[in-house]
Tab-separated table of C-alpha atoms in Angstrom:
chain	number	residue	atom	x	y	z
A	20	MET	CA	30.059	-2.520	-2.559
A	21	SER	CA	32.218	-1.961	0.512
A	22	SER	CA	30.290	-1.895	3.757
A	23	SER	CA	32.636	0.822	5.008
A	24	ASN	CA	31.073	3.112	2.414
A	25	PHE	CA	27.597	2.138	3.636
A	26	GLY	CA	26.077	2.998	0.326
A	27	ALA	CA	27.577	6.462	-0.176
A	28	GLU	CA	27.941	5.687	-3.876
A	29	TYR	CA	24.392	4.305	-3.882
A	30	LEU	CA	22.958	7.395	-2.219
A	31	VAL	CA	24.493	10.048	-4.469
A	32	ARG	CA	22.740	8.376	-7.413
A	33	ALA	CA	19.601	7.140	-5.661
A	34	LYS	CA	17.182	9.914	-6.606
A	35	ASP	CA	17.618	9.218	-10.313
A	36	ARG	CA	18.194	5.444	-10.221
A	37	PRO	CA	15.129	3.476	-11.404
A	38	ILE	CA	13.337	1.351	-8.846
A	39	PRO	CA	10.630	-1.274	-9.484
A	40	GLU	CA	7.198	0.166	-10.196
A	41	LEU	CA	5.576	-1.810	-7.370
A	42	THR	CA	8.197	-0.464	-4.956
A	43	LEU	CA	7.484	3.059	-6.171
A	44	LYS	CA	3.756	2.561	-5.561
A	45	LYS	CA	4.423	1.173	-2.082
A	46	THR	CA	6.645	4.159	-1.337
A	47	ARG	CA	3.894	6.547	-2.400
A	48	LEU	CA	1.490	4.885	0.053
A	49	HIS	CA	3.954	5.310	2.904
A	50	VAL	CA	4.449	8.961	1.983
A	51	LEU	CA	0.671	9.455	1.904
A	52	ASP	CA	0.281	7.692	5.238
A	53	THR	CA	2.947	9.917	6.775
A	54	LEU	CA	1.501	13.103	5.288
A	55	ALA	CA	-1.831	12.266	6.910
A	56	ALA	CA	-0.042	11.562	10.196
A	57	VAL	CA	1.705	14.942	9.998
A	58	VAL	CA	-1.465	16.922	9.276
A	59	SER	CA	-3.458	15.201	12.034
A	60	GLY	CA	-0.500	15.169	14.435
A	61	HIS	CA	-0.116	18.943	14.339
A	62	GLN	CA	-3.347	19.130	16.355
A	63	LEU	CA	-1.834	17.083	19.199
A	64	PRO	CA	0.627	18.139	21.931
A	65	ALA	CA	3.737	16.871	20.138
A	66	GLY	CA	2.786	18.589	16.900
A	67	GLN	CA	1.906	21.803	18.729
A	68	ALA	CA	5.280	21.701	20.491
A	69	GLY	CA	7.059	21.335	17.161
A	70	MET	CA	5.153	24.244	15.640
A	71	ARG	CA	5.899	26.549	18.570
A	72	LEU	CA	9.601	25.882	18.236
A	73	ALA	CA	9.579	26.350	14.462
A	74	LYS	CA	7.766	29.683	14.778
A	75	ARG	CA	10.198	30.847	17.440
A	76	LEU	CA	13.347	29.872	15.530
A	77	GLY	CA	11.942	30.795	12.124
A	78	GLY	CA	14.631	31.386	9.545
A	79	ALA	CA	14.418	31.716	5.789
A	80	PRO	CA	11.148	30.389	4.257
A	81	GLU	CA	12.747	27.294	2.729
A	82	ALA	CA	10.263	24.520	3.555
A	83	THR	CA	6.662	24.053	4.637
A	84	VAL	CA	5.258	23.136	8.040
A	85	LEU	CA	2.132	21.166	7.136
A	86	SER	CA	-0.074	22.619	9.835
A	87	THR	CA	-3.380	24.395	9.463
A	88	PRO	CA	-2.703	27.135	8.533
A	89	LEU	CA	0.554	26.414	6.711
A	90	PHE	CA	3.699	28.413	7.306
A	91	LYS	CA	7.258	28.286	6.016
A	92	CYS	CA	10.537	28.419	7.883
A	93	ASP	CA	14.062	27.136	7.376
A	94	ALA	CA	14.365	23.529	6.281
A	95	ILE	CA	15.802	22.243	9.558
A	96	GLN	CA	12.909	23.646	11.588
A	97	ALA	CA	10.269	22.488	9.090
A	98	ALA	CA	11.625	18.941	9.127
A	99	THR	CA	11.726	18.978	12.937
A	100	ALA	CA	8.186	20.288	13.320
A	101	ASN	CA	6.666	17.894	10.774
A	102	ALA	CA	8.493	14.938	12.299
A	103	MET	CA	7.192	15.822	15.769
A	104	ALA	CA	3.675	15.760	14.336
A	105	ALA	CA	4.282	12.583	12.323
A	106	HIS	CA	4.755	10.485	15.462
A	107	GLY	CA	2.434	12.568	17.607
A	108	ASP	CA	-0.598	10.369	17.024
A	109	GLU	CA	0.827	6.801	16.771
A	110	THR	CA	-0.605	6.388	13.295
A	111	ASP	CA	2.768	6.346	11.518
A	112	ASP	CA	4.275	3.260	9.933
A	113	SER	CA	6.787	0.794	11.392
A	114	HIS	CA	9.473	-1.666	10.327
A	115	LEU	CA	9.567	-4.767	12.494
A	116	ARG	CA	12.974	-6.186	11.565
A	117	GLY	CA	14.509	-2.725	11.585
A	118	ARG	CA	12.996	-2.009	15.014
A	119	PHE	CA	12.018	1.556	14.156
A	120	HIS	CA	9.292	3.800	12.754
A	121	PRO	CA	10.771	4.928	9.438
A	122	GLY	CA	8.116	7.254	8.042
A	123	CYS	CA	8.017	9.764	10.894
A	124	SER	CA	11.703	10.620	10.461
A	125	ILE	CA	12.465	9.870	6.818
A	126	VAL	CA	9.446	11.471	5.106
A	127	PRO	CA	9.533	14.859	6.929
A	128	ALA	CA	13.283	15.073	6.293
A	129	ALA	CA	12.816	14.185	2.627
A	130	LEU	CA	9.966	16.685	2.174
A	131	ALA	CA	12.058	19.536	3.573
A	132	ALA	CA	15.121	18.508	1.568
A	133	ALA	CA	13.079	18.184	-1.621
A	134	GLU	CA	11.757	21.731	-1.209
A	135	LEU	CA	15.193	23.053	-0.318
A	136	PHE	CA	16.974	21.412	-3.254
A	137	GLY	CA	14.195	21.643	-5.851
A	138	ALA	CA	13.620	17.901	-6.226
A	139	SER	CA	10.750	16.357	-8.177
A	140	GLY	CA	8.087	14.065	-6.790
A	141	ARG	CA	9.720	10.990	-8.298
A	142	GLN	CA	13.136	11.957	-6.956
A	143	MET	CA	11.696	12.382	-3.483
A	144	LEU	CA	9.998	8.970	-3.631
A	145	HIS	CA	13.295	7.373	-4.691
A	146	ALA	CA	15.090	9.107	-1.807
A	147	VAL	CA	12.458	7.957	0.686
A	148	ALA	CA	12.868	4.355	-0.489
A	149	ALA	CA	16.644	4.694	-0.071
A	150	GLY	CA	16.087	6.010	3.453
A	151	TYR	CA	14.102	2.912	4.404
A	152	ASP	CA	16.866	0.759	2.897
A	153	ILE	CA	19.667	2.375	4.901
A	154	GLY	CA	17.725	2.882	8.149
A	155	ALA	CA	16.709	-0.765	8.405
A	156	ARG	CA	20.136	-2.096	7.423
A	157	ALA	CA	21.858	0.127	9.992
A	158	VAL	CA	19.959	-1.679	12.755
A	159	LEU	CA	20.174	-5.154	11.223
A	160	ALA	CA	23.967	-4.824	10.982
A	161	LEU	CA	24.224	-4.422	14.762
A	162	GLY	CA	23.422	-8.111	15.110
A	163	PHE	CA	20.940	-8.075	17.960
A	164	PRO	CA	19.083	-11.385	18.319
A	165	GLU	CA	15.445	-11.076	17.326
A	166	HIS	CA	14.071	-11.105	20.869
A	167	GLU	CA	17.068	-9.539	22.606
A	168	ALA	CA	16.325	-6.154	24.143
A	169	ALA	CA	18.804	-3.577	22.856
A	170	ARG	CA	20.535	-1.437	25.489
A	171	PHE	CA	19.778	1.650	23.407
A	172	SER	CA	16.779	2.796	21.401
A	173	THR	CA	16.858	1.382	17.887
A	174	HIS	CA	13.913	3.651	17.102
A	175	THR	CA	16.227	6.664	17.166
A	176	ILE	CA	19.149	4.906	15.482
A	177	GLY	CA	17.253	3.536	12.484
A	178	GLY	CA	15.545	6.866	12.025
A	179	GLN	CA	18.783	8.827	12.052
A	180	TRP	CA	20.435	6.688	9.397
A	181	GLY	CA	17.254	6.579	7.311
A	182	ALA	CA	16.574	10.320	7.388
A	183	ALA	CA	20.217	11.124	6.674
A	184	ALA	CA	20.204	8.743	3.716
A	185	ALA	CA	17.113	10.375	2.215
A	186	VAL	CA	18.528	13.887	2.558
A	187	ILE	CA	21.947	12.866	1.195
A	188	ALA	CA	20.141	11.318	-1.778
A	189	LEU	CA	18.316	14.584	-2.523
A	190	ALA	CA	21.182	16.996	-1.929
A	191	PRO	CA	23.689	17.928	-4.628
A	192	LEU	CA	26.634	16.316	-2.815
A	193	SER	CA	29.819	14.843	-4.200
A	194	LEU	CA	30.783	11.300	-3.235
A	195	GLN	CA	33.316	12.656	-0.751
A	196	GLN	CA	30.703	14.931	0.801
A	197	ALA	CA	28.327	11.975	1.117
A	198	HIS	CA	31.030	10.103	3.034
A	199	TRP	CA	31.438	13.074	5.349
A	200	ALA	CA	27.698	13.344	5.885
A	201	LEU	CA	27.536	9.671	6.854
A	202	SER	CA	30.390	10.273	9.306
A	203	TYR	CA	28.497	13.104	10.994
A	204	THR	CA	25.421	10.871	11.090
A	205	ALA	CA	27.371	8.171	12.923
A	206	GLN	CA	28.557	10.736	15.472
A	207	GLN	CA	24.996	11.871	16.126
A	208	VAL	CA	23.561	8.392	16.618
A	209	SER	CA	22.019	8.171	20.075
A	210	GLY	CA	18.951	7.040	21.953
A	211	ILE	CA	17.983	5.483	25.266
A	212	PRO	CA	14.699	3.553	25.508
A	213	TYR	CA	13.337	5.404	28.523
A	214	TRP	CA	10.955	7.141	26.106
A	215	ARG	CA	8.454	4.583	27.420
A	216	LYS	CA	8.141	6.806	30.521
A	217	ASP	CA	6.948	9.806	28.502
A	218	LYS	CA	3.370	10.625	29.485
A	219	ASP	CA	2.831	13.449	26.999
A	220	HIS	CA	4.167	11.843	23.798
A	221	ILE	CA	6.400	14.862	23.209
A	222	GLU	CA	9.835	13.449	24.000
A	223	LYS	CA	8.800	10.182	22.340
A	224	SER	CA	7.935	12.061	19.152
A	225	PHE	CA	11.318	13.754	19.260
A	226	ASP	CA	13.095	10.441	19.847
A	227	PHE	CA	11.284	8.549	17.090
A	228	GLY	CA	11.054	11.273	14.451
A	229	ALA	CA	12.256	14.805	15.024
A	230	LEU	CA	15.745	14.040	16.333
A	231	ALA	CA	16.585	12.224	13.108
A	232	ALA	CA	14.906	14.681	10.750
A	233	ARG	CA	16.601	17.652	12.398
A	234	ASN	CA	20.040	16.022	12.388
A	235	ALA	CA	19.726	14.907	8.773
A	236	LEU	CA	19.029	18.404	7.454
A	237	PHE	CA	21.654	19.988	9.703
A	238	THR	CA	24.298	17.467	8.636
A	239	VAL	CA	23.849	17.908	4.907
A	240	ILE	CA	23.584	21.695	5.097
A	241	ALA	CA	26.769	21.780	7.199
A	242	VAL	CA	28.658	19.644	4.696
A	243	GLN	CA	27.418	21.854	1.876
A	244	ALA	CA	28.734	24.836	3.843
A	245	GLY	CA	32.237	23.373	3.780
A	246	TRP	CA	32.437	21.122	6.816
A	247	THR	CA	34.755	18.191	6.228
A	248	GLY	CA	34.776	14.876	8.071
A	249	CYS	CA	36.027	11.328	8.295
A	250	VAL	CA	35.416	8.328	6.089
A	251	ASP	CA	35.197	4.604	6.841
A	252	VAL	CA	33.173	5.242	10.015
A	253	LEU	CA	31.426	1.896	10.022
A	254	GLU	CA	34.177	-0.652	10.568
A	255	GLY	CA	37.271	-1.077	12.687
A	256	SER	CA	37.965	-0.730	16.405
A	257	GLU	CA	36.517	2.779	16.520
A	258	SER	CA	33.352	2.748	14.488
A	259	TYR	CA	29.574	2.771	14.543
A	260	LEU	CA	29.484	-1.026	14.636
A	261	SER	CA	32.058	-1.407	17.394
A	262	ALA	CA	30.284	1.160	19.549
A	263	PHE	CA	26.704	-0.058	19.130
A	264	GLY	CA	26.931	-3.604	17.869
A	265	PHE	CA	25.929	-6.743	19.769
A	266	ASN	CA	27.217	-9.241	17.228
A	267	PRO	CA	28.046	-6.894	14.358
A	268	SER	CA	27.471	-8.057	10.812
A	269	PRO	CA	29.083	-5.508	8.449
A	270	ASN	CA	27.803	-7.402	5.433
A	271	GLU	CA	24.225	-6.461	6.388
A	272	LEU	CA	24.985	-2.808	5.716
A	273	THR	CA	24.989	-3.282	1.974
A	274	LEU	CA	23.509	-6.757	1.527
A	275	GLU	CA	21.272	-6.696	-1.575
A	276	LEU	CA	21.241	-2.896	-1.510
A	277	GLY	CA	19.460	-1.832	-4.683
A	278	GLN	CA	17.830	-5.237	-5.035
A	279	ARG	CA	15.934	-5.767	-1.768
A	280	TYR	CA	13.824	-2.741	-0.881
A	281	GLU	CA	13.124	-2.487	2.823
A	282	ILE	CA	10.021	-0.404	2.303
A	283	GLU	CA	8.436	-3.649	1.097
A	284	ALA	CA	8.909	-4.994	4.649
A	285	ALA	CA	7.360	-1.950	6.353
A	286	THR	CA	3.906	-1.879	7.924
A	287	ILE	CA	1.165	0.708	7.478
A	288	LYS	CA	-1.128	0.706	10.493
A	289	LYS	CA	-4.851	0.234	10.224
A	290	TRP	CA	-5.358	1.612	13.736
A	291	CYS	CA	-3.960	4.934	15.002
A	292	VAL	CA	-2.443	3.285	18.069
A	293	GLY	CA	0.811	1.677	19.193
A	294	SER	CA	2.064	-1.180	17.013
A	295	PRO	CA	1.724	-3.961	19.647
A	296	ILE	CA	-2.014	-3.166	19.918
A	297	GLN	CA	-2.833	-3.621	16.225
A	298	ALA	CA	-3.523	-7.373	16.480
A	299	VAL	CA	-5.648	-6.880	19.601
A	300	LEU	CA	-7.897	-4.404	17.817
A	301	ASP	CA	-8.019	-6.555	14.678
A	302	SER	CA	-9.266	-9.457	16.824
A	303	THR	CA	-11.679	-7.343	18.851
A	304	LYS	CA	-13.195	-5.696	15.783
A	305	PHE	CA	-13.609	-9.095	14.121
A	306	LEU	CA	-15.532	-10.432	17.139
A	307	ILE	CA	-17.724	-7.345	17.359
A	308	ASP	CA	-18.686	-7.608	13.703
A	309	ALA	CA	-18.958	-11.399	13.520
A	310	HIS	CA	-21.164	-11.746	16.583
A	311	GLY	CA	-22.891	-8.377	16.688
A	312	LEU	CA	-21.426	-7.743	20.135
A	313	LYS	CA	-22.533	-4.863	22.310
A	314	ALA	CA	-20.854	-3.662	25.483
A	315	ASN	CA	-23.642	-5.094	27.638
A	316	ASP	CA	-22.989	-8.560	26.189
A	317	VAL	CA	-19.473	-8.704	27.643
A	318	LYS	CA	-18.783	-10.482	30.925
A	319	LYS	CA	-15.021	-11.038	30.711
A	320	VAL	CA	-12.203	-10.398	28.249
A	321	VAL	CA	-8.821	-12.142	28.132
A	322	ILE	CA	-6.180	-10.639	25.851
A	323	THR	CA	-3.105	-12.760	25.151
A	324	MET	CA	-0.049	-10.963	23.767
A	325	PRO	CA	3.657	-11.632	23.153
A	326	ASP	CA	5.527	-11.350	26.439
A	327	ASP	CA	8.417	-9.370	24.956
A	328	ARG	CA	6.338	-6.294	24.131
A	329	MET	CA	3.351	-6.424	26.456
A	330	HIS	CA	5.003	-4.023	28.899
A	331	ILE	CA	5.040	-1.331	26.201
A	332	VAL	CA	1.216	-1.114	26.214
A	333	ASP	CA	0.183	-2.474	29.629
A	334	ASN	CA	-1.860	0.082	31.618
A	335	ARG	CA	-0.083	3.070	30.081
A	336	ASP	CA	-1.011	6.670	30.834
A	337	MET	CA	-1.399	7.637	27.171
A	338	PRO	CA	-4.654	6.442	25.571
A	339	ASP	CA	-3.142	5.555	22.192
A	340	VAL	CA	-0.641	3.108	23.723
A	341	CYS	CA	-2.804	1.578	26.484
A	342	VAL	CA	-4.161	-1.772	25.355
A	343	GLN	CA	-6.782	-2.147	28.117
A	344	HIS	CA	-8.195	1.297	27.410
A	345	LEU	CA	-8.342	0.787	23.651
A	346	ALA	CA	-9.966	-2.630	23.959
A	347	ALA	CA	-12.575	-1.048	26.227
A	348	VAL	CA	-13.158	1.755	23.713
A	349	ALA	CA	-13.604	-0.788	20.906
A	350	LEU	CA	-16.158	-2.784	22.895
A	351	LEU	CA	-18.107	0.322	23.862
A	352	ASP	CA	-17.967	2.115	20.491
A	353	GLY	CA	-17.783	-0.813	18.097
A	354	THR	CA	-14.478	0.530	16.726
A	355	VAL	CA	-11.615	2.882	17.674
A	356	SER	CA	-11.565	6.207	15.863
A	357	PHE	CA	-8.626	8.596	15.731
A	358	GLN	CA	-10.437	10.943	18.094
A	359	ALA	CA	-11.239	8.209	20.603
A	360	ALA	CA	-7.653	6.945	20.594
A	361	HIS	CA	-6.392	10.383	21.621
A	362	ASP	CA	-9.048	11.375	24.158
A	363	HIS	CA	-7.135	11.582	27.448
A	364	ALA	CA	-10.174	12.658	29.469
A	365	ARG	CA	-12.119	9.578	28.443
A	366	MET	CA	-9.605	7.336	30.189
A	367	GLN	CA	-11.361	8.286	33.440
A	368	ALA	CA	-14.931	7.842	32.160
A	369	ALA	CA	-17.069	5.524	34.280
A	370	ASP	CA	-18.055	3.215	31.406
A	371	ILE	CA	-14.423	2.846	30.300
A	372	LEU	CA	-13.222	2.056	33.811
A	373	ALA	CA	-16.032	-0.456	34.273
A	374	MET	CA	-15.140	-2.234	31.035
A	375	ARG	CA	-11.451	-2.256	31.919
A	376	GLU	CA	-12.310	-4.130	35.108
A	377	LYS	CA	-13.463	-6.991	32.882
A	378	ILE	CA	-10.210	-7.137	30.897
A	379	THR	CA	-7.254	-9.371	31.778
A	380	LEU	CA	-3.925	-9.166	29.969
A	381	THR	CA	-1.944	-12.403	29.659
A	382	PRO	CA	1.646	-12.722	28.412
A	383	SER	CA	2.625	-15.511	26.054
A	384	HIS	CA	6.178	-16.544	25.261
A	385	GLU	CA	4.787	-18.758	22.512
A	386	LEU	CA	3.395	-15.696	20.752
A	387	THR	CA	6.731	-13.941	21.157
A	388	LEU	CA	8.351	-16.713	19.120
A	389	ALA	CA	5.485	-17.046	16.641
A	390	LYS	CA	5.822	-16.047	13.007
A	391	PRO	CA	4.735	-13.595	11.782
A	392	ALA	CA	5.375	-11.433	14.833
A	393	ARG	CA	2.911	-9.338	16.870
A	394	GLN	CA	0.107	-11.863	16.966
A	395	ALA	CA	-2.614	-11.672	19.626
A	396	THR	CA	-5.700	-13.526	20.818
A	397	VAL	CA	-8.825	-11.944	22.264
A	398	ALA	CA	-11.275	-14.243	24.079
A	399	ILE	CA	-14.603	-12.820	25.269
A	400	GLU	CA	-16.964	-14.550	27.668
A	401	LEU	CA	-20.505	-13.310	27.089
A	402	MET	CA	-23.241	-12.784	29.631
A	403	ASN	CA	-25.128	-15.768	28.181
A	404	GLY	CA	-22.153	-18.043	28.895
A	405	GLN	CA	-20.924	-18.252	25.309
A	406	LEU	CA	-17.172	-17.946	24.715
A	407	VAL	CA	-15.964	-16.349	21.470
A	408	SER	CA	-12.344	-15.807	20.502
A	409	ARG	CA	-10.188	-14.596	17.653
A	410	HIS	CA	-6.486	-15.167	17.082
A	411	THR	CA	-4.990	-12.635	14.678
A	412	VAL	CA	-1.965	-14.103	12.952
A	413	SER	CA	-1.222	-11.540	10.245
A	414	VAL	CA	-2.055	-8.010	11.299
A	415	LEU	CA	-3.767	-5.881	8.682
A	416	GLY	CA	-1.174	-3.581	7.147
A	417	THR	CA	1.807	-5.884	7.578
A	418	PRO	CA	3.714	-7.340	4.603
A	419	GLU	CA	1.875	-10.627	5.197
A	420	ASN	CA	-1.524	-8.887	5.061
A	421	PRO	CA	-1.005	-5.519	3.366
A	422	MET	CA	-3.584	-2.782	3.184
A	423	HIS	CA	-4.795	-2.071	-0.323
A	424	ALA	CA	-4.226	1.383	-1.754
A	425	THR	CA	-7.896	2.243	-1.251
A	426	GLN	CA	-7.661	1.280	2.430
A	427	VAL	CA	-4.635	3.533	2.947
A	428	GLU	CA	-6.414	6.348	1.146
A	429	GLU	CA	-9.547	5.873	3.267
A	430	LYS	CA	-7.436	6.021	6.411
A	431	ALA	CA	-5.792	9.242	5.225
A	432	LEU	CA	-9.164	10.818	4.438
A	433	ASP	CA	-10.422	9.885	7.901
A	434	LEU	CA	-7.421	11.612	9.472
A	435	VAL	CA	-7.394	14.858	7.503
A	436	THR	CA	-10.827	15.641	6.019
A	437	ASP	CA	-12.164	17.444	9.094
A	438	LEU	CA	-8.992	19.538	9.212
A	439	LEU	CA	-8.482	20.311	5.533
A	440	GLY	CA	-11.951	20.017	4.034
A	441	ASP	CA	-13.066	17.609	1.315
A	442	ARG	CA	-11.204	19.139	-1.627
A	443	ALA	CA	-7.799	19.547	-0.002
A	444	ALA	CA	-8.103	16.088	1.570
A	445	ALA	CA	-8.784	14.600	-1.865
A	446	ARG	CA	-5.775	16.444	-3.300
A	447	LEU	CA	-3.579	15.082	-0.507
A	448	VAL	CA	-4.718	11.531	-1.276
A	449	ALA	CA	-3.902	12.015	-4.963
A	450	ALA	CA	-0.502	13.620	-4.320
A	451	PHE	CA	2.708	12.000	-5.592
A	452	ASP	CA	0.785	9.830	-8.032
A	453	THR	CA	2.216	9.422	-11.528
A	454	LYS	CA	0.918	12.807	-12.690
A	455	ASP	CA	3.047	14.476	-10.007
A	456	HIS	CA	6.253	12.552	-10.595
A	457	GLU	CA	8.075	15.232	-12.543
A	458	ARG	CA	6.643	18.225	-10.683
A	459	PRO	CA	8.734	19.931	-7.989
A	460	VAL	CA	7.745	18.808	-4.504
A	461	ALA	CA	7.214	22.447	-3.514
A	462	ASP	CA	4.542	22.729	-6.242
A	463	ILE	CA	2.893	19.471	-5.160
A	464	LEU	CA	2.592	20.695	-1.562
A	465	ASN	CA	1.314	24.104	-2.670
A	466	ASN	CA	-1.326	22.426	-4.826
A	467	ILE	CA	-2.571	20.346	-1.900
A	468	PHE	CA	-2.798	23.051	0.690
A	469	THR	CA	-3.230	26.382	-1.093
A	470	HIS	CA	-4.943	25.474	-4.411
């Protein structure tokens, strides 16, 4: 398969091409995880911002905004609004090698496209898997060394290719139209990593999710409306790879495409917080449970993290990406709930500030190089002089230590039950299982939310 095609032939057949049953089951879990992120995220500022825009722009009732209450609008706006919510609460999945959060862009785009084009549940799952395949490969092909900081935001780039791939897979496009859609995707690739400065998580949600979902739907609808474009946009002196590549590797674009499924390498988070904090909370929770720790037992805490990502979570203004705050919450509460991770006011609480005074963050280049990535150590000195520590090597939810289906379902129930009620939450957890595979996605969503 020519890398210059970047899987155009693969994508126009992807929704009906068989994929391994285990891959299909893994894809369903990522869809479930993202659906829960969307429903819960619509209660947060980023999700609210997406809903306001969708209601203002409106359009034909083509796709569903998964808020409470539901409403329909045109597919582009629905995908945008749901993607804003999907990354609004930091509970969405991630792909370490691909350097992006695939679910928050790919799944909302695929949901809207599936409703718009009348796709079945199985077809949507196949398209989502294809989106993870293309999104990850688009970043891998740029050839950035593992610990080299990219000069642009790979989180937006991977998402744009992944969401576009999923929508192309679901749309009734010819091979030539798929080529044109990929060309428009390349032209829309963008992203600068100053999203770290965002204090409200609104621009960050747009950068990670909504930008890609919006562009994907727009691109395919435009091509369907007769827009033509270029082909062979991925190689040569004027191409995606020449513009964005560090040490471009065109072969990566299609390497083992259809054989190696990148969704297998994606992570579902246990904790509804930034990815670099997952190991810290795994370690902290282990120590709390293993030693029966209470806040009053703690004299000093030393957290050791990889030095290449510590700055992302060091003393941040947002609670769900501030490692010191979340460690303090865990020690005070015994865990970190969704509500606690998003409570801005609590960041100024006296007990939180007092606990944070006991916490020291230490960078480690050794952990940066360690495999698997994103390890962390938490060492706690107790008031009685005892020192307890825990080094988390494989974070729960990663490919090395995956969450079981029941764990993902329990997480989803925790996120949505208070918002949807017990029955609708249970229907959401059961959605896209084998019984739903041949049902239209529009019917599956209606059954969850309006049954």
